mmCIF file with all atom_site columns, C-alpha atoms in Angstrom:
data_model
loop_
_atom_site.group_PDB
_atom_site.id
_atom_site.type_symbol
_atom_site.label_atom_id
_atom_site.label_alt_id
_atom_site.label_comp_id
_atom_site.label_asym_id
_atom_site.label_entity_id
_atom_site.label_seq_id
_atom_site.pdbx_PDB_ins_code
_atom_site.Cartn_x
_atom_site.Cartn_y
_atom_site.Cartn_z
_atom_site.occupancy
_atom_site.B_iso_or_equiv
_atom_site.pdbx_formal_charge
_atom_site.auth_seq_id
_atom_site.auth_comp_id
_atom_site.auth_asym_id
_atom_site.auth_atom_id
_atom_site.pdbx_PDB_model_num
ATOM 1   C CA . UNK A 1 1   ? -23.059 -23.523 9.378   1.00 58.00 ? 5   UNK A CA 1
ATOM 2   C CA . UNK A 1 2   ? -21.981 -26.275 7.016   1.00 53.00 ? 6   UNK A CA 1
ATOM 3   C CA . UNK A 1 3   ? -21.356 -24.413 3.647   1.00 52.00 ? 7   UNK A CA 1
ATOM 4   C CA . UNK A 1 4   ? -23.006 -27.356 1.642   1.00 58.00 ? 8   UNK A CA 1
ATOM 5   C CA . UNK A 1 5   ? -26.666 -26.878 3.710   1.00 62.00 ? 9   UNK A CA 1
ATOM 6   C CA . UNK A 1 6   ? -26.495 -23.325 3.878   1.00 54.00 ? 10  UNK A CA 1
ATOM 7   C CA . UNK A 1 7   ? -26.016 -23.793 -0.116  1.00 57.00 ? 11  UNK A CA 1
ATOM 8   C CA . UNK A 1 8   ? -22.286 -22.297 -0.625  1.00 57.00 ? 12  UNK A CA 1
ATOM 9   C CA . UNK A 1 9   ? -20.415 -24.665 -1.834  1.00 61.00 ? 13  UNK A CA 1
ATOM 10  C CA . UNK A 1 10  ? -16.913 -24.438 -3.169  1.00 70.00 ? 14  UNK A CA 1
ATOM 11  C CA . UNK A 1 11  ? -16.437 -22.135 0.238   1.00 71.00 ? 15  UNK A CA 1
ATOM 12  C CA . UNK A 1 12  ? -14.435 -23.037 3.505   1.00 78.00 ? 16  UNK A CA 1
ATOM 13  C CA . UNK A 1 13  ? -16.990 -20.951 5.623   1.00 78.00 ? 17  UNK A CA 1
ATOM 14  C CA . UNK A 1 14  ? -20.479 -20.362 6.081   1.00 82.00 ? 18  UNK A CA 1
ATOM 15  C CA . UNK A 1 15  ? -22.620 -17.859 8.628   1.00 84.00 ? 19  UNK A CA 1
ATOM 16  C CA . UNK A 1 16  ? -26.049 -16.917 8.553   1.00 85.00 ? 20  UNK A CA 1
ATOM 17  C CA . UNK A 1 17  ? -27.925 -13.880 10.528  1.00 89.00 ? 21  UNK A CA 1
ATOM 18  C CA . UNK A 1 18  ? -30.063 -14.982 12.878  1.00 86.00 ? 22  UNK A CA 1
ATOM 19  C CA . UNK A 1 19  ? -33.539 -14.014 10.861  1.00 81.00 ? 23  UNK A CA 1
ATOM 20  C CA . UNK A 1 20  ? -34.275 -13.278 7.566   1.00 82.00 ? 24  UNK A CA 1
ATOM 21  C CA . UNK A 1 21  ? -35.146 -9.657  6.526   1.00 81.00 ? 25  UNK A CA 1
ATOM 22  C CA . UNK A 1 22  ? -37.778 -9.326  3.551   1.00 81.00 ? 26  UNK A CA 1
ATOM 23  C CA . UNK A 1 23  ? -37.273 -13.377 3.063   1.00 85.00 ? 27  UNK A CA 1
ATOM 24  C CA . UNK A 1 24  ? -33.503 -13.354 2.874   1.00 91.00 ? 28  UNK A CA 1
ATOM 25  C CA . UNK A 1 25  ? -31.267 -14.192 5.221   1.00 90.00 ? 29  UNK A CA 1
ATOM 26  C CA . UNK A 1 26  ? -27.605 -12.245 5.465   1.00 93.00 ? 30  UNK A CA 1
ATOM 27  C CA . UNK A 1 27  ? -25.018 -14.325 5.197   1.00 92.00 ? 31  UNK A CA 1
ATOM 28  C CA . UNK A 1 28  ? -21.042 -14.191 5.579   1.00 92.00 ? 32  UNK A CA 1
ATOM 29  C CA . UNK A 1 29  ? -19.015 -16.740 3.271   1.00 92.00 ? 33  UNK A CA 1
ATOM 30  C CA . UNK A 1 30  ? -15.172 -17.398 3.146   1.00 93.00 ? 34  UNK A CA 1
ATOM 31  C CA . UNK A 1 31  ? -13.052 -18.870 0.727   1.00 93.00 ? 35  UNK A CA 1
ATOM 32  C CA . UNK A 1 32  ? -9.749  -18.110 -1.234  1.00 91.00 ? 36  UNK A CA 1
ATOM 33  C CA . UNK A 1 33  ? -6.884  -19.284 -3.440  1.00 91.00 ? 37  UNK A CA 1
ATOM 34  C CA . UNK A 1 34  ? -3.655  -19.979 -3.725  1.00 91.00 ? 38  UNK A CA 1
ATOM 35  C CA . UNK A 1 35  ? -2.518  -17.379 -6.870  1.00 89.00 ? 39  UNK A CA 1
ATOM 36  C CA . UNK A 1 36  ? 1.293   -17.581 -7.844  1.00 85.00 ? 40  UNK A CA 1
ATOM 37  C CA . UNK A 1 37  ? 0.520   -15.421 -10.013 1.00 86.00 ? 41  UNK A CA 1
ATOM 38  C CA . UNK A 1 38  ? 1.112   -11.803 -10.058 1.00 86.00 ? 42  UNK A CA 1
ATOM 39  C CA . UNK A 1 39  ? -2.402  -10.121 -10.529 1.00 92.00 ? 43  UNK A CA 1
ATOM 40  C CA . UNK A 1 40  ? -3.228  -7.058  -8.623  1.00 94.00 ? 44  UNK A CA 1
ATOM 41  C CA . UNK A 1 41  ? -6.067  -7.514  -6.310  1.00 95.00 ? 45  UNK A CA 1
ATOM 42  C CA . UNK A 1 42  ? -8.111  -5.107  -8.635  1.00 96.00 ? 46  UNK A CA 1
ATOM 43  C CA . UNK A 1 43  ? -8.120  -8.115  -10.975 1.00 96.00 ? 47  UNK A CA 1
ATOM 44  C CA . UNK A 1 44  ? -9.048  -10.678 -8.592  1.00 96.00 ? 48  UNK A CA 1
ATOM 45  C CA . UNK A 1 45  ? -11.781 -8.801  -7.620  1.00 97.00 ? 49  UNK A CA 1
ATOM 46  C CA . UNK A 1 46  ? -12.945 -7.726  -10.821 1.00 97.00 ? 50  UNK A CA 1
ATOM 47  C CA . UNK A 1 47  ? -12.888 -11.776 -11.249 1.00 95.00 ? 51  UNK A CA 1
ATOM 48  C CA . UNK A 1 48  ? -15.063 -11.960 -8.274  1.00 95.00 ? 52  UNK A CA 1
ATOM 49  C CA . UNK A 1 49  ? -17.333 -9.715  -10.403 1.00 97.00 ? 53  UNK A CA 1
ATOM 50  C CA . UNK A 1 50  ? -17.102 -11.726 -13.277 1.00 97.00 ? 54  UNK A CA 1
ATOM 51  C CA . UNK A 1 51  ? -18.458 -14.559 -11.387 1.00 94.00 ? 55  UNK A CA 1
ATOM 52  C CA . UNK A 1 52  ? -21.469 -13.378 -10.393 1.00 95.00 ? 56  UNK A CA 1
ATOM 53  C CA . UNK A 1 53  ? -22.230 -12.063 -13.530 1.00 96.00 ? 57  UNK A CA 1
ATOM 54  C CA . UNK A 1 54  ? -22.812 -15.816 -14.051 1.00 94.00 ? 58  UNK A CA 1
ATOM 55  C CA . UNK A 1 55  ? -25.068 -15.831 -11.907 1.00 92.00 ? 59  UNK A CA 1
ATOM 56  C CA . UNK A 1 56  ? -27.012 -12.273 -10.961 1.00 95.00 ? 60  UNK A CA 1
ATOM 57  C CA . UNK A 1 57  ? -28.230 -9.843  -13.224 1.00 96.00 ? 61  UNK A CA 1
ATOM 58  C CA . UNK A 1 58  ? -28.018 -6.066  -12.912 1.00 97.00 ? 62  UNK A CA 1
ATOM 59  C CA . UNK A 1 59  ? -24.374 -6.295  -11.606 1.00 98.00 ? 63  UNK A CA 1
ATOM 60  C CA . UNK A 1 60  ? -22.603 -3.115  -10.793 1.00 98.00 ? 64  UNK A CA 1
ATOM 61  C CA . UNK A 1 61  ? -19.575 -2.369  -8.339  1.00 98.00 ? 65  UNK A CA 1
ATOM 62  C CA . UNK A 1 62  ? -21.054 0.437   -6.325  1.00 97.00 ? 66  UNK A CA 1
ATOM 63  C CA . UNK A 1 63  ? -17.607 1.324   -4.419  1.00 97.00 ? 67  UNK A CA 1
ATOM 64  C CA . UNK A 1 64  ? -14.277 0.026   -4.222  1.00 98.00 ? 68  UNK A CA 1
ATOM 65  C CA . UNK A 1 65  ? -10.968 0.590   -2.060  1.00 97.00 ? 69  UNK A CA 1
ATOM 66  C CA . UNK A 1 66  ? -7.387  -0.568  -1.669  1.00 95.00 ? 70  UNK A CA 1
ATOM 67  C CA . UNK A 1 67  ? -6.763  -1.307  1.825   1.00 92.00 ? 71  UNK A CA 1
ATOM 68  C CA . UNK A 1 68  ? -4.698  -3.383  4.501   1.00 87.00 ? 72  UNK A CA 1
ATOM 69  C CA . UNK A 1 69  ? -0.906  -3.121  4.551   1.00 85.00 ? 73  UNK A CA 1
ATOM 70  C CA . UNK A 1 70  ? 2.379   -4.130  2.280   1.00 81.00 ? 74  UNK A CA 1
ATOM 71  C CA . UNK A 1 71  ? 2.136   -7.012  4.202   1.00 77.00 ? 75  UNK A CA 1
ATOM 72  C CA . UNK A 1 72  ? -1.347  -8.273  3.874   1.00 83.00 ? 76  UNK A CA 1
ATOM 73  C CA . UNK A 1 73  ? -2.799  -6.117  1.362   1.00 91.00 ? 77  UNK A CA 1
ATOM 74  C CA . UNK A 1 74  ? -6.125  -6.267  0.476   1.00 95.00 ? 78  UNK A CA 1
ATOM 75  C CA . UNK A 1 75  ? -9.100  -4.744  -1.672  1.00 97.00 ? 79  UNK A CA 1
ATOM 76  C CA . UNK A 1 76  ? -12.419 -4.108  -0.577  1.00 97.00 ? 80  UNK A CA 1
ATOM 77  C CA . UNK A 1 77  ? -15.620 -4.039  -2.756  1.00 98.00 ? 81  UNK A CA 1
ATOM 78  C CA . UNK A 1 78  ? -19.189 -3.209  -2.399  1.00 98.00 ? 82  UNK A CA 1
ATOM 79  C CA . UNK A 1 79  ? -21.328 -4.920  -5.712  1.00 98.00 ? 83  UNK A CA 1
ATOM 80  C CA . UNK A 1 80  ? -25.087 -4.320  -6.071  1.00 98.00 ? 84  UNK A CA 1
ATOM 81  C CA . UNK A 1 81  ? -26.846 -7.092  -8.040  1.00 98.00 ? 85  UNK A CA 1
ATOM 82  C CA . UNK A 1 82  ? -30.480 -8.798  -8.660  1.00 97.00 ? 86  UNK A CA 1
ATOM 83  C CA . UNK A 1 83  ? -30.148 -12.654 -8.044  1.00 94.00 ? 87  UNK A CA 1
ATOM 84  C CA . UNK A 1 84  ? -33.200 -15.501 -7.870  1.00 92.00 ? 88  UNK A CA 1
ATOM 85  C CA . UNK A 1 85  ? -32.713 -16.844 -4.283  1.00 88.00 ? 89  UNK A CA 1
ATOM 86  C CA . UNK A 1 86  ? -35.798 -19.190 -2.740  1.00 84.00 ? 90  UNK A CA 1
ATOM 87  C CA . UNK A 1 87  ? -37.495 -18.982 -6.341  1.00 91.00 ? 91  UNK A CA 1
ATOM 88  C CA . UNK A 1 88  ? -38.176 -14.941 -5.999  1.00 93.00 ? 92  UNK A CA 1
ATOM 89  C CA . UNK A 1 89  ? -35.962 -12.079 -6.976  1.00 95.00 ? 93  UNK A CA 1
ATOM 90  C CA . UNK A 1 90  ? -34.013 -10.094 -5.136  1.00 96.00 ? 94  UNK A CA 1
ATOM 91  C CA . UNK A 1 91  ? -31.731 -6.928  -4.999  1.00 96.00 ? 95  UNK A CA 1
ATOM 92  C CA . UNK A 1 92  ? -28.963 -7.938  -3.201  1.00 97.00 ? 96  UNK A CA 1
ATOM 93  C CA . UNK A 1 93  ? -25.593 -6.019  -2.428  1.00 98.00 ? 97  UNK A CA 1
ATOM 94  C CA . UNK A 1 94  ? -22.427 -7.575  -1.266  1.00 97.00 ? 98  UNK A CA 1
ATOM 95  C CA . UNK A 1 95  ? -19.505 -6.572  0.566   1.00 97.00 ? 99  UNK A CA 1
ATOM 96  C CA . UNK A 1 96  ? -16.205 -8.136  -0.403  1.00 98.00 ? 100 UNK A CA 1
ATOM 97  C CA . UNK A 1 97  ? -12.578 -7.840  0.759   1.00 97.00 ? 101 UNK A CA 1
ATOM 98  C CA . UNK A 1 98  ? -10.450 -9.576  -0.660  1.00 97.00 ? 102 UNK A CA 1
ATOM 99  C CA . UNK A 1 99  ? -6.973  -10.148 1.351   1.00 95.00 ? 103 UNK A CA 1
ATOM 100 C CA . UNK A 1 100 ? -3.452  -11.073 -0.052  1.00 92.00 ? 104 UNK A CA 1
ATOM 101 C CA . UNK A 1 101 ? -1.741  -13.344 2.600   1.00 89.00 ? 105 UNK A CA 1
ATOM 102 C CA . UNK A 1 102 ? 1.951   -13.431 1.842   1.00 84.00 ? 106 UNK A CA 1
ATOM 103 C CA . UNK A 1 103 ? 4.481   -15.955 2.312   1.00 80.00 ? 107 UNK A CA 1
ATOM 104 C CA . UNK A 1 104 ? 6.793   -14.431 5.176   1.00 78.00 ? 108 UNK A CA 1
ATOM 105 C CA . UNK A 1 105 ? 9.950   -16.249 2.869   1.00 82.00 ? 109 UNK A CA 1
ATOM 106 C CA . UNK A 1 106 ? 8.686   -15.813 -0.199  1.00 81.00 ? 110 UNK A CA 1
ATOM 107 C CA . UNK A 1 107 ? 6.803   -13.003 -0.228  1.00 69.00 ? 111 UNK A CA 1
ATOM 108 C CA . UNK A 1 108 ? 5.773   -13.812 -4.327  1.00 75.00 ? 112 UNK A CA 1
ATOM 109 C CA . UNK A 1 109 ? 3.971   -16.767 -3.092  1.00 83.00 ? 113 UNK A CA 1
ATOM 110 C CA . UNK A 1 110 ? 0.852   -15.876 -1.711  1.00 89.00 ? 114 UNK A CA 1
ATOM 111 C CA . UNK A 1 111 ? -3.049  -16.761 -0.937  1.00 91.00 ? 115 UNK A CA 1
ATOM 112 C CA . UNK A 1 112 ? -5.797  -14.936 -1.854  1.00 94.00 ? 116 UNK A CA 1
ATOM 113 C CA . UNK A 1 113 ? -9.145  -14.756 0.379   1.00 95.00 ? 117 UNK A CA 1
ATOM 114 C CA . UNK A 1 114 ? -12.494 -13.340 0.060   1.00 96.00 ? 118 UNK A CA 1
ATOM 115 C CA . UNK A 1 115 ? -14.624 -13.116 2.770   1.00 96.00 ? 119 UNK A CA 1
ATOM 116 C CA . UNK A 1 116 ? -18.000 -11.879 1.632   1.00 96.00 ? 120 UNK A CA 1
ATOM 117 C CA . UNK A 1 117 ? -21.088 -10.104 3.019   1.00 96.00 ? 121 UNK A CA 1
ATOM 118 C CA . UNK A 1 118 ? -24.359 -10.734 1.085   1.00 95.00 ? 122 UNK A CA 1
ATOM 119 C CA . UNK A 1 119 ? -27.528 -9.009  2.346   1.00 96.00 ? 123 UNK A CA 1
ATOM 120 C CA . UNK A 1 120 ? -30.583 -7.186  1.403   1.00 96.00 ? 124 UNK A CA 1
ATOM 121 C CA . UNK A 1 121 ? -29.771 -3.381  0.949   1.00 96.00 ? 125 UNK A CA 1
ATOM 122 C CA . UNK A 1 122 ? -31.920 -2.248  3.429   1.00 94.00 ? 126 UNK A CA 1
ATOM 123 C CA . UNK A 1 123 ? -30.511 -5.629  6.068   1.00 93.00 ? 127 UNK A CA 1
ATOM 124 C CA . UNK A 1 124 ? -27.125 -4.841  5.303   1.00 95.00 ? 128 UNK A CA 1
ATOM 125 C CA . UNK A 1 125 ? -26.496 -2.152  7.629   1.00 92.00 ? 129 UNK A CA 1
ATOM 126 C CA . UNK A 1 126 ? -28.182 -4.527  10.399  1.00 92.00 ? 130 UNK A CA 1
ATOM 127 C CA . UNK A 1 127 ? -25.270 -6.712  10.044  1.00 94.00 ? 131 UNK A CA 1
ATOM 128 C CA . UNK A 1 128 ? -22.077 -4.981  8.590   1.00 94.00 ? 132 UNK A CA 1
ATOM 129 C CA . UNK A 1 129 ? -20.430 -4.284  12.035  1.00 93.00 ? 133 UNK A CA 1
ATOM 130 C CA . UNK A 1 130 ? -20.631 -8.450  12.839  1.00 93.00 ? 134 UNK A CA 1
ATOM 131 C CA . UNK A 1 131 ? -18.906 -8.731  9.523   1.00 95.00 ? 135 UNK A CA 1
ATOM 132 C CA . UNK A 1 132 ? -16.130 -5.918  9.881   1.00 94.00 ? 136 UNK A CA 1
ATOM 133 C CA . UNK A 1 133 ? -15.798 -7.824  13.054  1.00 94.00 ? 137 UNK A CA 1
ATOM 134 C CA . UNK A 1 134 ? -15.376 -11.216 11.480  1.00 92.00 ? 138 UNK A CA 1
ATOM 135 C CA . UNK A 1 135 ? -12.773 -9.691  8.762   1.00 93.00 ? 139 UNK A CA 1
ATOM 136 C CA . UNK A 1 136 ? -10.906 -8.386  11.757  1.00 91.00 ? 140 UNK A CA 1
ATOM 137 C CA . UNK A 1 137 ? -10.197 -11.374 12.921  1.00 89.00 ? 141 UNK A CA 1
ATOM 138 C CA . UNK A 1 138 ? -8.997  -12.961 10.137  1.00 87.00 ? 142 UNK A CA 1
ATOM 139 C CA . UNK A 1 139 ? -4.931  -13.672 10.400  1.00 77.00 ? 143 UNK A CA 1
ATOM 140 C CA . UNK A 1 140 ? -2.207  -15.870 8.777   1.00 71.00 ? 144 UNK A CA 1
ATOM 141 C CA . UNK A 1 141 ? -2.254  -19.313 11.458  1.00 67.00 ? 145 UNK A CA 1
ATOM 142 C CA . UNK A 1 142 ? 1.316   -18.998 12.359  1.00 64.00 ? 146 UNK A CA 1
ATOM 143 C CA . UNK A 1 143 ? 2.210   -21.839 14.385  1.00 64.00 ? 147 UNK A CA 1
ATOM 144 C CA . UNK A 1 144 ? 2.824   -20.166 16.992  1.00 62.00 ? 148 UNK A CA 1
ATOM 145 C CA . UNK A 1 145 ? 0.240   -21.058 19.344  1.00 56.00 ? 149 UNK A CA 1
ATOM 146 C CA . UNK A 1 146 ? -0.459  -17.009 19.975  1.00 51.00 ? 150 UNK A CA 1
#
């Protein structure tokens, strides 16, 4: 869906469940950065957390992992929170990963995405496999063609 009518802007990706479940529906977003800076992905994502501070109350990092390789690193998340969505209030819970993709010449360069699961706690298990799914996919477009 078009980030700007599914009302995420500011990300490159936007997917919505097919219903809603208790008047929200799930949704998977994607965006990133490009960080030339050194910061470990704790800190990013601890930034993430930051951010919806600004937004949520109630915020609190339930569980949180290092994962992926030396090559594509990457930190995963899971961030309980009470947000106003449709003009009523709602426990929410997230699951982020964030994923360091790094530049094959210059591995010091590198971009930064976070693809993010938001969802009801009792939808989220409804719709957690499409979204391990969706970060599975999720590569470096080489050029190649493959």
């Amino acid at each position: 869906m078009d980030p700007e009518r599914a009302g995420a802007s500011g990300v490159a990706f936007a997917a919505l469940a097919p219903g809603p479940d208790a008047g929200f529906t799930a949704n998977i977003t994607a965006d990133g950065e490009y960080r030339p800076d050194a910061a470990p992905l704790t800190d990013i994502a601890e930034e993430s957390v930051r951010r919806l501070h600004e937004v949520a109350e109630s915020v609190r990092v339930v569980d949180r992992r290092e994962a992926g390789s030396p090559e594509a690193p990457a930190l995963t998340q899971i961030v309980s929170f009470s947000a106003v969505t449709g003009g009523v209030r709602r426990d929410l819970v997230q699951a982020q990963v964030h994923l360091a993709l790094l530049d094959e010449a210059e591995p010091g360069r590198r971009v930064v995405l976070r693809l993010v699961l938001t969802a009801t706690p009792d939808g989220a298990g409804a719709v957690l496999d499409d979204f391990q799914e969706f970060v599975a996919t999720v590569r470096p477009d080489t050029g190649s063609g493959a």
